[in-house]
CSV table of C-alpha atoms in Angstrom, one decimal:
chain,number,residue,atom,x,y,z
A,1,MET,CA,5.4,-105.7,-55.8
A,2,LEU,CA,3.9,-102.2,-57.2
A,3,GLU,CA,2.5,-105.2,-59.8
A,4,LEU,CA,1.0,-106.2,-57.2
A,5,ILE,CA,-0.6,-103.2,-56.0
A,6,ARG,CA,-2.1,-102.4,-58.8
A,7,GLN,CA,-4.3,-105.1,-59.6
A,8,PRO,CA,-7.3,-105.1,-58.0
A,9,TRP,CA,-7.2,-106.3,-54.8
A,10,PRO,CA,-9.1,-110.0,-53.4
A,11,TRP,CA,-12.1,-109.7,-51.2
A,12,TYR,CA,-10.3,-111.8,-48.5
A,13,VAL,CA,-7.6,-108.6,-48.1
A,14,ALA,CA,-9.9,-105.7,-48.4
A,15,GLY,CA,-12.4,-107.5,-45.8
A,16,ALA,CA,-9.8,-108.2,-43.6
A,17,LEU,CA,-8.5,-104.7,-44.1
A,18,ILE,CA,-12.4,-103.0,-43.6
A,19,GLY,CA,-12.9,-105.7,-40.6
A,20,LEU,CA,-9.3,-104.3,-38.7
A,21,THR,CA,-10.6,-101.2,-39.0
A,22,VAL,CA,-12.5,-102.1,-35.7
A,23,PRO,CA,-10.2,-102.9,-33.7
A,24,ALA,CA,-7.8,-100.1,-35.0
A,25,LEU,CA,-10.6,-97.5,-34.4
A,26,LEU,CA,-11.3,-98.7,-31.0
A,27,LEU,CA,-8.2,-98.7,-29.6
A,28,LEU,CA,-6.4,-95.8,-30.8
A,29,GLY,CA,-9.3,-94.1,-28.7
A,30,ASN,CA,-12.3,-95.6,-28.1
A,31,LYS,CA,-13.9,-94.7,-31.2
A,32,HIS,CA,-16.6,-96.5,-32.9
A,33,PHE,CA,-16.6,-97.7,-36.6
A,34,GLY,CA,-19.2,-95.7,-38.2
A,35,ILE,CA,-19.2,-93.1,-41.5
A,36,SER,CA,-22.4,-92.0,-42.0
A,37,SER,CA,-22.2,-90.4,-38.5
A,38,SER,CA,-20.4,-87.7,-40.4
A,39,LEU,CA,-23.2,-86.5,-42.5
A,40,ARG,CA,-24.3,-85.5,-39.0
A,41,HIS,CA,-21.8,-84.1,-38.1
A,42,ILE,CA,-21.5,-81.5,-40.9
A,43,CYS,CA,-25.1,-81.0,-40.6
A,44,ALA,CA,-24.8,-80.3,-36.8
A,45,ALA,CA,-21.5,-78.2,-37.6
A,46,CYS,CA,-23.2,-76.2,-40.4
A,47,LEU,CA,-26.6,-76.1,-40.8
A,48,PRO,CA,-28.2,-76.6,-36.7
A,49,ALA,CA,-31.2,-74.8,-37.4
A,50,ASN,CA,-32.2,-75.0,-34.1
A,51,ILE,CA,-33.4,-78.6,-34.7
A,52,PRO,CA,-32.9,-80.8,-31.5
A,53,PHE,CA,-30.9,-83.5,-33.3
A,54,PHE,CA,-28.6,-81.3,-34.1
A,55,LYS,CA,-28.0,-79.5,-31.2
A,56,TYR,CA,-24.8,-81.4,-29.6
A,57,ASN,CA,-21.4,-80.6,-29.6
A,58,TRP,CA,-20.2,-82.4,-32.8
A,59,ARG,CA,-16.3,-80.8,-31.8
A,60,ARG,CA,-16.7,-84.2,-29.8
A,61,GLU,CA,-17.2,-85.8,-32.2
A,62,VAL,CA,-14.7,-84.3,-35.4
A,63,TRP,CA,-12.3,-87.3,-35.6
A,64,ASN,CA,-14.8,-89.4,-37.1
A,65,LEU,CA,-14.4,-85.9,-39.9
A,66,PHE,CA,-10.6,-86.7,-40.2
A,67,PHE,CA,-11.4,-90.4,-40.7
A,68,VAL,CA,-13.8,-89.0,-44.0
A,69,VAL,CA,-11.8,-86.5,-44.9
A,70,GLY,CA,-8.9,-89.4,-45.3
A,71,VAL,CA,-11.4,-91.8,-47.2
A,72,LEU,CA,-11.5,-88.7,-49.5
A,73,PHE,CA,-7.6,-88.6,-50.2
A,74,GLY,CA,-7.0,-92.3,-49.8
A,75,GLY,CA,-9.2,-92.8,-53.0
A,76,LEU,CA,-7.2,-90.3,-54.9
A,77,ILE,CA,-3.8,-91.5,-53.5
A,78,ALA,CA,-5.4,-95.0,-54.7
A,79,THR,CA,-6.7,-93.6,-57.9
A,80,GLN,CA,-2.9,-91.5,-58.6
A,81,LEU,CA,-1.0,-93.7,-57.8
A,82,LEU,CA,-2.0,-97.0,-57.5
A,83,SER,CA,-4.8,-97.4,-60.3
A,84,ASN,CA,-5.0,-100.4,-62.4
A,85,PRO,CA,-4.3,-99.9,-65.9
A,86,ASP,CA,-6.9,-102.7,-67.0
A,87,PRO,CA,-10.4,-101.7,-67.9
A,88,ILE,CA,-12.7,-103.2,-65.1
A,89,VAL,CA,-14.2,-106.6,-64.9
A,90,VAL,CA,-17.7,-106.7,-65.0
A,91,SER,CA,-19.5,-110.1,-64.9
A,92,GLU,CA,-20.8,-111.2,-68.2
A,93,LYS,CA,-24.5,-111.9,-66.9
A,94,THR,CA,-24.1,-108.2,-65.7
A,95,VAL,CA,-23.0,-106.6,-68.0
A,96,GLN,CA,-25.5,-108.0,-70.8
A,97,ASP,CA,-28.5,-107.3,-68.1
A,98,LEU,CA,-26.9,-103.6,-68.1
A,99,GLU,CA,-26.9,-103.0,-72.0
A,100,ALA,CA,-30.8,-104.4,-71.7
A,101,LEU,CA,-31.0,-101.0,-69.8
A,102,HIS,CA,-29.3,-99.3,-71.9
A,103,VAL,CA,-26.3,-98.6,-69.7
A,104,VAL,CA,-23.0,-98.7,-71.8
A,105,VAL,CA,-20.5,-101.2,-69.6
A,106,ASP,CA,-17.5,-98.8,-70.0
A,107,ASN,CA,-13.3,-99.2,-68.4
A,108,GLU,CA,-13.7,-96.9,-65.5
A,109,LEU,CA,-14.9,-97.6,-61.9
A,110,MET,CA,-17.7,-96.3,-63.0
A,111,PRO,CA,-20.7,-96.1,-65.9
A,112,ALA,CA,-19.8,-92.4,-67.5
A,113,SER,CA,-23.1,-92.9,-68.8
A,114,ILE,CA,-24.8,-91.9,-66.1
A,115,PHE,CA,-22.2,-90.1,-63.8
A,116,SER,CA,-21.3,-87.1,-65.8
A,117,PHE,CA,-21.8,-83.5,-65.2
A,118,ASN,CA,-23.8,-83.7,-68.7
A,119,ASN,CA,-26.3,-85.9,-66.5
A,120,LEU,CA,-26.6,-83.2,-63.7
A,121,PHE,CA,-29.5,-81.1,-65.2
A,122,SER,CA,-31.5,-84.2,-66.6
A,123,LEU,CA,-34.2,-86.7,-65.3
A,124,LYS,CA,-31.1,-89.0,-64.6
A,125,GLY,CA,-29.0,-86.9,-63.1
A,126,LEU,CA,-32.1,-86.3,-60.6
A,127,VAL,CA,-32.9,-90.1,-60.1
A,128,PHE,CA,-29.3,-91.2,-60.0
A,129,PHE,CA,-27.4,-88.2,-58.0
A,130,VAL,CA,-30.3,-86.1,-55.6
A,131,LEU,CA,-32.8,-89.0,-55.1
A,132,GLY,CA,-30.2,-91.5,-54.8
A,133,GLY,CA,-28.0,-89.5,-52.2
A,134,PHE,CA,-30.9,-88.4,-50.5
A,135,LEU,CA,-31.9,-91.7,-50.0
A,136,VAL,CA,-28.9,-92.7,-48.7
A,137,GLY,CA,-28.6,-89.9,-46.3
A,138,PHE,CA,-32.0,-90.2,-45.1
A,139,GLY,CA,-32.2,-94.0,-45.2
A,140,THR,CA,-28.7,-94.3,-42.7
A,141,ARG,CA,-29.8,-91.8,-40.7
A,142,TYR,CA,-32.7,-93.2,-39.9
A,143,ALA,CA,-31.8,-96.4,-39.8
A,144,GLY,CA,-29.0,-95.4,-37.0
A,145,GLY,CA,-26.3,-96.3,-39.4
A,146,CYS,CA,-24.9,-97.8,-42.5
A,147,THR,CA,-23.1,-100.9,-43.9
A,148,SER,CA,-20.0,-99.5,-41.5
A,149,GLY,CA,-21.8,-98.7,-38.3
A,150,HIS,CA,-24.5,-101.8,-38.7
A,151,SER,CA,-23.4,-104.3,-40.8
A,152,ILE,CA,-19.8,-104.2,-39.9
A,153,MET,CA,-19.6,-102.3,-36.4
A,154,GLY,CA,-23.4,-104.0,-35.5
A,155,LEU,CA,-22.7,-107.4,-36.5
A,156,SER,CA,-19.1,-107.4,-34.5
A,157,THR,CA,-20.7,-106.6,-31.4
A,158,LEU,CA,-23.7,-109.0,-31.9
A,159,GLN,CA,-26.3,-106.8,-32.0
A,160,TRP,CA,-29.9,-108.2,-33.5
A,161,PRO,CA,-30.8,-104.9,-34.5
A,162,SER,CA,-28.0,-104.3,-36.8
A,163,LEU,CA,-28.8,-107.7,-38.5
A,164,VAL,CA,-32.2,-106.5,-39.0
A,165,ALA,CA,-30.5,-103.4,-40.2
A,166,THR,CA,-28.5,-105.4,-42.9
A,167,CYS,CA,-31.2,-107.4,-44.0
A,168,CYS,CA,-33.1,-104.5,-45.2
A,169,PHE,CA,-30.2,-102.7,-46.8
A,170,MET,CA,-29.8,-105.7,-48.7
A,171,ALA,CA,-33.5,-106.3,-49.3
A,172,GLY,CA,-33.8,-102.5,-50.6
A,173,GLY,CA,-30.8,-103.2,-53.0
A,174,PHE,CA,-32.6,-106.0,-54.0
A,175,ALA,CA,-35.6,-104.3,-54.7
A,176,MET,CA,-34.2,-101.2,-56.8
A,177,VAL,CA,-32.2,-103.1,-59.3
A,178,HIS,CA,-35.0,-105.7,-60.0
A,179,LEU,CA,-38.5,-104.2,-59.3
A,180,VAL,CA,-37.6,-100.6,-59.5
A,181,PHE,CA,-34.7,-100.6,-62.6
A,182,PRO,CA,-36.7,-102.2,-65.1
A,183,TRP,CA,-39.3,-99.8,-65.2
A,184,LEU,CA,-37.5,-96.5,-64.3
A,185,MET,CA,-34.7,-97.5,-67.3
A,186,LYS,CA,-37.7,-96.6,-69.6
A,187,LEU,CA,-37.7,-93.0,-68.0
A,188,PHE,CA,-34.6,-92.1,-70.0
B,1,MET,CA,-21.1,-88.6,-19.4
B,2,GLN,CA,-18.2,-87.6,-16.9
B,3,HIS,CA,-16.8,-85.7,-19.8
B,4,THR,CA,-17.9,-82.3,-19.9
B,5,THR,CA,-16.3,-79.3,-21.7
B,6,GLU,CA,-17.0,-76.1,-21.6
B,7,GLU,CA,-19.9,-75.7,-24.3
B,8,PHE,CA,-21.9,-78.3,-21.8
B,9,VAL,CA,-21.5,-75.9,-19.1
B,10,THR,CA,-22.5,-72.9,-21.1
B,11,ASN,CA,-25.3,-74.2,-23.3
B,12,PRO,CA,-26.9,-76.8,-21.7
B,13,LEU,CA,-29.0,-77.1,-24.5
B,14,VAL,CA,-26.2,-79.1,-26.4
B,15,LEU,CA,-26.1,-82.3,-26.2
B,16,GLU,CA,-22.6,-83.8,-24.2
B,17,HIS,CA,-22.9,-86.4,-26.2
B,18,PRO,CA,-25.1,-88.1,-28.6
B,19,ILE,CA,-26.5,-91.8,-28.1
B,20,GLU,CA,-27.8,-92.0,-31.1
B,21,CYS,CA,-24.5,-91.6,-32.9
B,22,GLU,CA,-23.3,-94.8,-33.6
B,23,ALA,CA,-20.3,-94.1,-34.5
B,24,PRO,CA,-19.2,-92.1,-30.8
B,25,ASN,CA,-16.4,-91.0,-29.8
B,26,ASP,CA,-15.8,-92.8,-26.0
B,27,GLN,CA,-12.4,-91.4,-25.2
B,28,LEU,CA,-12.4,-89.9,-21.5
B,29,THR,CA,-8.7,-88.3,-22.0
B,30,ARG,CA,-9.2,-84.9,-23.3
B,31,GLU,CA,-7.8,-84.4,-27.1
B,32,THR,CA,-7.1,-81.7,-29.0
B,33,PRO,CA,-8.5,-80.7,-32.2
B,34,ILE,CA,-5.8,-81.3,-34.9
B,35,ALA,CA,-2.7,-83.8,-33.2
B,36,SER,CA,-5.1,-86.2,-31.5
B,37,ASN,CA,-7.3,-86.9,-34.6
B,38,ILE,CA,-4.4,-87.0,-37.4
B,39,LYS,CA,-3.9,-90.6,-36.5
B,40,TYR,CA,-8.1,-91.1,-37.7
B,41,MET,CA,-7.4,-89.4,-40.9
B,42,VAL,CA,-4.1,-91.7,-41.2
B,43,VAL,CA,-6.8,-95.0,-40.8
B,44,GLY,CA,-9.2,-93.3,-43.4
B,45,ILE,CA,-6.5,-93.0,-45.8
B,46,ILE,CA,-5.6,-96.6,-45.6
B,47,PHE,CA,-9.3,-97.3,-45.5
B,48,GLY,CA,-9.9,-95.3,-48.8
B,49,ILE,CA,-7.4,-97.1,-50.7
B,50,VAL,CA,-8.3,-100.0,-50.0
B,51,PHE,CA,-12.0,-99.0,-51.1
B,52,VAL,CA,-10.3,-98.3,-54.2
B,53,LYS,CA,-8.1,-101.0,-55.1
B,54,ALA,CA,-10.8,-103.7,-54.0
B,55,GLU,CA,-13.2,-101.8,-56.4
B,56,ILE,CA,-15.4,-101.1,-53.6
B,57,ILE,CA,-16.4,-98.0,-54.8
B,58,SER,CA,-17.2,-99.2,-58.1
B,59,TRP,CA,-21.4,-98.7,-59.0
B,60,TYR,CA,-20.5,-102.2,-61.1
B,61,ARG,CA,-19.4,-103.7,-58.4
B,62,ILE,CA,-23.0,-103.5,-56.6
B,63,GLN,CA,-25.2,-103.8,-59.1
B,64,GLU,CA,-23.0,-107.5,-59.7
B,65,MET,CA,-23.6,-107.4,-56.1
B,66,PHE,CA,-27.8,-107.0,-56.4
B,67,ARG,CA,-27.7,-109.1,-59.5
B,68,LEU,CA,-26.0,-112.2,-57.6
B,69,HIS,CA,-23.6,-112.1,-60.2
B,70,SER,CA,-20.3,-111.7,-58.0
B,71,PHE,CA,-19.3,-113.5,-54.5
B,72,HIS,CA,-16.9,-110.5,-54.5
B,73,MET,CA,-18.5,-108.1,-52.6
B,74,TYR,CA,-20.1,-110.7,-50.1
B,75,GLY,CA,-16.7,-112.1,-49.4
B,76,VAL,CA,-15.5,-108.6,-48.7
B,77,ILE,CA,-19.0,-108.0,-45.6
B,78,GLY,CA,-17.9,-111.5,-44.8
B,79,THR,CA,-14.3,-111.0,-44.1
B,80,ALA,CA,-14.8,-107.8,-42.6
B,81,VAL,CA,-17.6,-108.9,-39.8
B,82,VAL,CA,-15.7,-111.7,-39.3
B,83,VAL,CA,-12.5,-110.3,-38.4
B,84,GLY,CA,-14.0,-107.6,-36.6
B,85,MET,CA,-15.9,-109.6,-34.5
B,86,LEU,CA,-12.5,-111.9,-34.2
B,87,SER,CA,-11.1,-108.6,-32.8
B,88,VAL,CA,-14.0,-107.5,-30.6
B,89,TRP,CA,-13.9,-110.9,-29.0
B,90,LEU,CA,-10.2,-110.8,-28.3
B,91,ILE,CA,-10.3,-106.7,-26.8
B,92,LYS,CA,-13.2,-108.0,-24.3
B,93,LYS,CA,-11.4,-111.5,-23.6
B,94,PHE,CA,-8.2,-109.9,-22.6
B,95,LYS,CA,-9.6,-106.9,-21.8
B,96,VAL,CA,-7.4,-105.0,-24.1
B,97,ARG,CA,-7.2,-101.5,-23.5
B,98,THR,CA,-6.9,-98.2,-25.5
B,99,LEU,CA,-3.4,-96.3,-26.1
B,100,GLN,CA,-4.7,-94.2,-23.5
B,101,GLY,CA,-5.4,-97.0,-20.8
B,102,GLU,CA,-8.9,-96.5,-21.2
B,103,GLN,CA,-11.6,-99.4,-20.7
B,104,VAL,CA,-12.8,-100.1,-24.4
B,105,VAL,CA,-16.4,-98.8,-24.2
B,106,PHE,CA,-19.2,-101.0,-26.4
B,107,HIS,CA,-22.9,-99.4,-26.8
B,108,LYS,CA,-26.0,-101.4,-27.0
B,109,LYS,CA,-28.1,-101.1,-29.5
B,110,GLU,CA,-31.5,-100.6,-29.3
B,111,PHE,CA,-34.7,-101.5,-32.0
B,112,HIS,CA,-36.6,-99.1,-33.4
B,113,TRP,CA,-38.5,-99.3,-36.9
B,114,GLY,CA,-36.0,-97.1,-38.5
B,115,ASN,CA,-33.4,-99.8,-38.5
B,116,ILE,CA,-36.2,-101.9,-40.8
B,117,ILE,CA,-37.5,-98.3,-42.8
B,118,GLY,CA,-34.8,-96.6,-42.8
B,119,ALA,CA,-32.5,-99.1,-43.5
B,120,THR,CA,-34.8,-100.3,-46.9
B,121,MET,CA,-34.5,-96.9,-48.3
B,122,PHE,CA,-30.9,-97.1,-47.9
B,123,GLY,CA,-31.0,-100.1,-49.7
B,124,LEU,CA,-33.0,-98.4,-52.9
B,125,GLY,CA,-30.2,-95.5,-52.6
B,126,TRP,CA,-27.4,-97.7,-52.4
B,127,ALA,CA,-27.9,-99.5,-55.6
B,128,ILE,CA,-28.9,-96.7,-57.1
B,129,THR,CA,-25.9,-94.3,-56.3
B,130,GLY,CA,-24.2,-97.8,-55.9
B,131,ALA,CA,-22.3,-96.2,-52.6
B,132,CYS,CA,-22.5,-96.9,-49.2
B,133,PRO,CA,-21.5,-93.4,-47.2
B,134,GLY,CA,-17.6,-94.2,-47.0
B,135,PRO,CA,-17.6,-94.7,-50.6
B,136,LEU,CA,-19.3,-91.4,-51.6
B,137,PHE,CA,-16.0,-89.5,-49.8
B,138,ALA,CA,-14.2,-92.4,-51.8
B,139,GLN,CA,-15.4,-91.8,-55.4
B,140,ILE,CA,-15.0,-87.9,-54.8
B,141,GLY,CA,-11.6,-88.3,-54.5
B,142,SER,CA,-10.7,-90.8,-57.2
B,143,GLY,CA,-12.0,-88.1,-59.4
B,144,PHE,CA,-15.7,-88.8,-59.6
B,145,LEU,CA,-16.6,-85.1,-59.1
B,146,VAL,CA,-20.1,-85.4,-59.9
B,147,VAL,CA,-20.9,-87.0,-57.0
B,148,LEU,CA,-20.7,-84.0,-55.0
B,149,VAL,CA,-23.8,-83.9,-56.0
B,150,THR,CA,-24.9,-87.2,-54.7
B,151,PHE,CA,-22.9,-86.2,-51.2
B,152,ILE,CA,-24.6,-82.7,-50.5
B,153,SER,CA,-28.1,-84.6,-51.4
B,154,ALA,CA,-27.1,-87.3,-48.7
B,155,ILE,CA,-26.4,-84.6,-46.2
B,156,ALA,CA,-29.5,-83.1,-47.3
B,157,GLY,CA,-30.9,-86.0,-46.8
B,158,THR,CA,-29.6,-86.2,-43.4
B,159,TRP,CA,-30.7,-82.3,-42.0
B,160,VAL,CA,-34.2,-83.0,-43.5
B,161,TYR,CA,-34.8,-86.6,-41.4
B,162,GLY,CA,-33.5,-84.1,-38.5
B,163,LEU,CA,-36.1,-81.9,-39.0
B,164,VAL,CA,-39.1,-84.3,-39.2
B,165,ARG,CA,-37.4,-86.8,-36.9
B,166,GLU,CA,-40.6,-86.1,-34.4
B,167,ARG,CA,-43.1,-87.1,-36.8
B,168,LEU,CA,-41.7,-90.5,-38.1
B,169,PRO,CA,-42.0,-93.6,-36.1
B,170,HIS,CA,-39.2,-95.0,-33.9
């Protein structure tokens, strides 16, 4: 059994469990699934700076912060106790594409050639951590949600603005990988 | 909202309920800061384990998705949407109530230009970092500590959005 849990989980198991988060949160206490809100609550709690957007009763939304701290612990538990002993299997075509961009595909979930502290004060670090993170934080809040709030919660409740947002999430990702990466990766 | 807290009464500048917040708390029953919220941490832990075990937090899986080299991420998101839709449909059809016996509240999302501009910006960032906000937390928990920088930058992005919000098209 533990052997089976240690293997990478198939998409239908993961998808079903993630989908069940929607009714779980609704029925546990009328909470709406959405993770990027936590970033707003952190701003409201730590640095509201008199900005109207952060002047609300964040204490009432504190469940969201409990949830994301749980996600962090979940990552810790899965990695420490249930991790897959075998190297990650990446599609052959993606490996070839990434090699052409000089990204070394190694055995971990994230490529060490990008996501390491050595790159922190380099142009690579500026792009992958600072710019990337900024786009995620700014973009999700401007969009009014992320993959969880729009793509899962929004589509589950049949909201067409969420469908528009989901299509634009994908369009942005495709544009980055196919249009920007070939040019961007030459800089490093 | 009917639910008022002392803070709202004493400081009318504080919004009781951020309507734009896509993950609002609609519970009317009073909650204690810790005891009422521990259960959401438990749901979060399960969620985080799924993220790691299905390798959704992997930068490579996001690359495969945007290169159309793997069905995995499409399968995950597609299944999640179908299961979510069915659950919401069942909750509405059978008028299932929350643990506190309250009626489940749904909100209509109004379209604004952020759904296009902001969403595209997030898409660009998603492909760079290999993470949407959920996996960011799980990546940090998994020991990729450099992602803390990405996380702080994401908070900064949210903060700057709040700052310039009035000047952006909505």
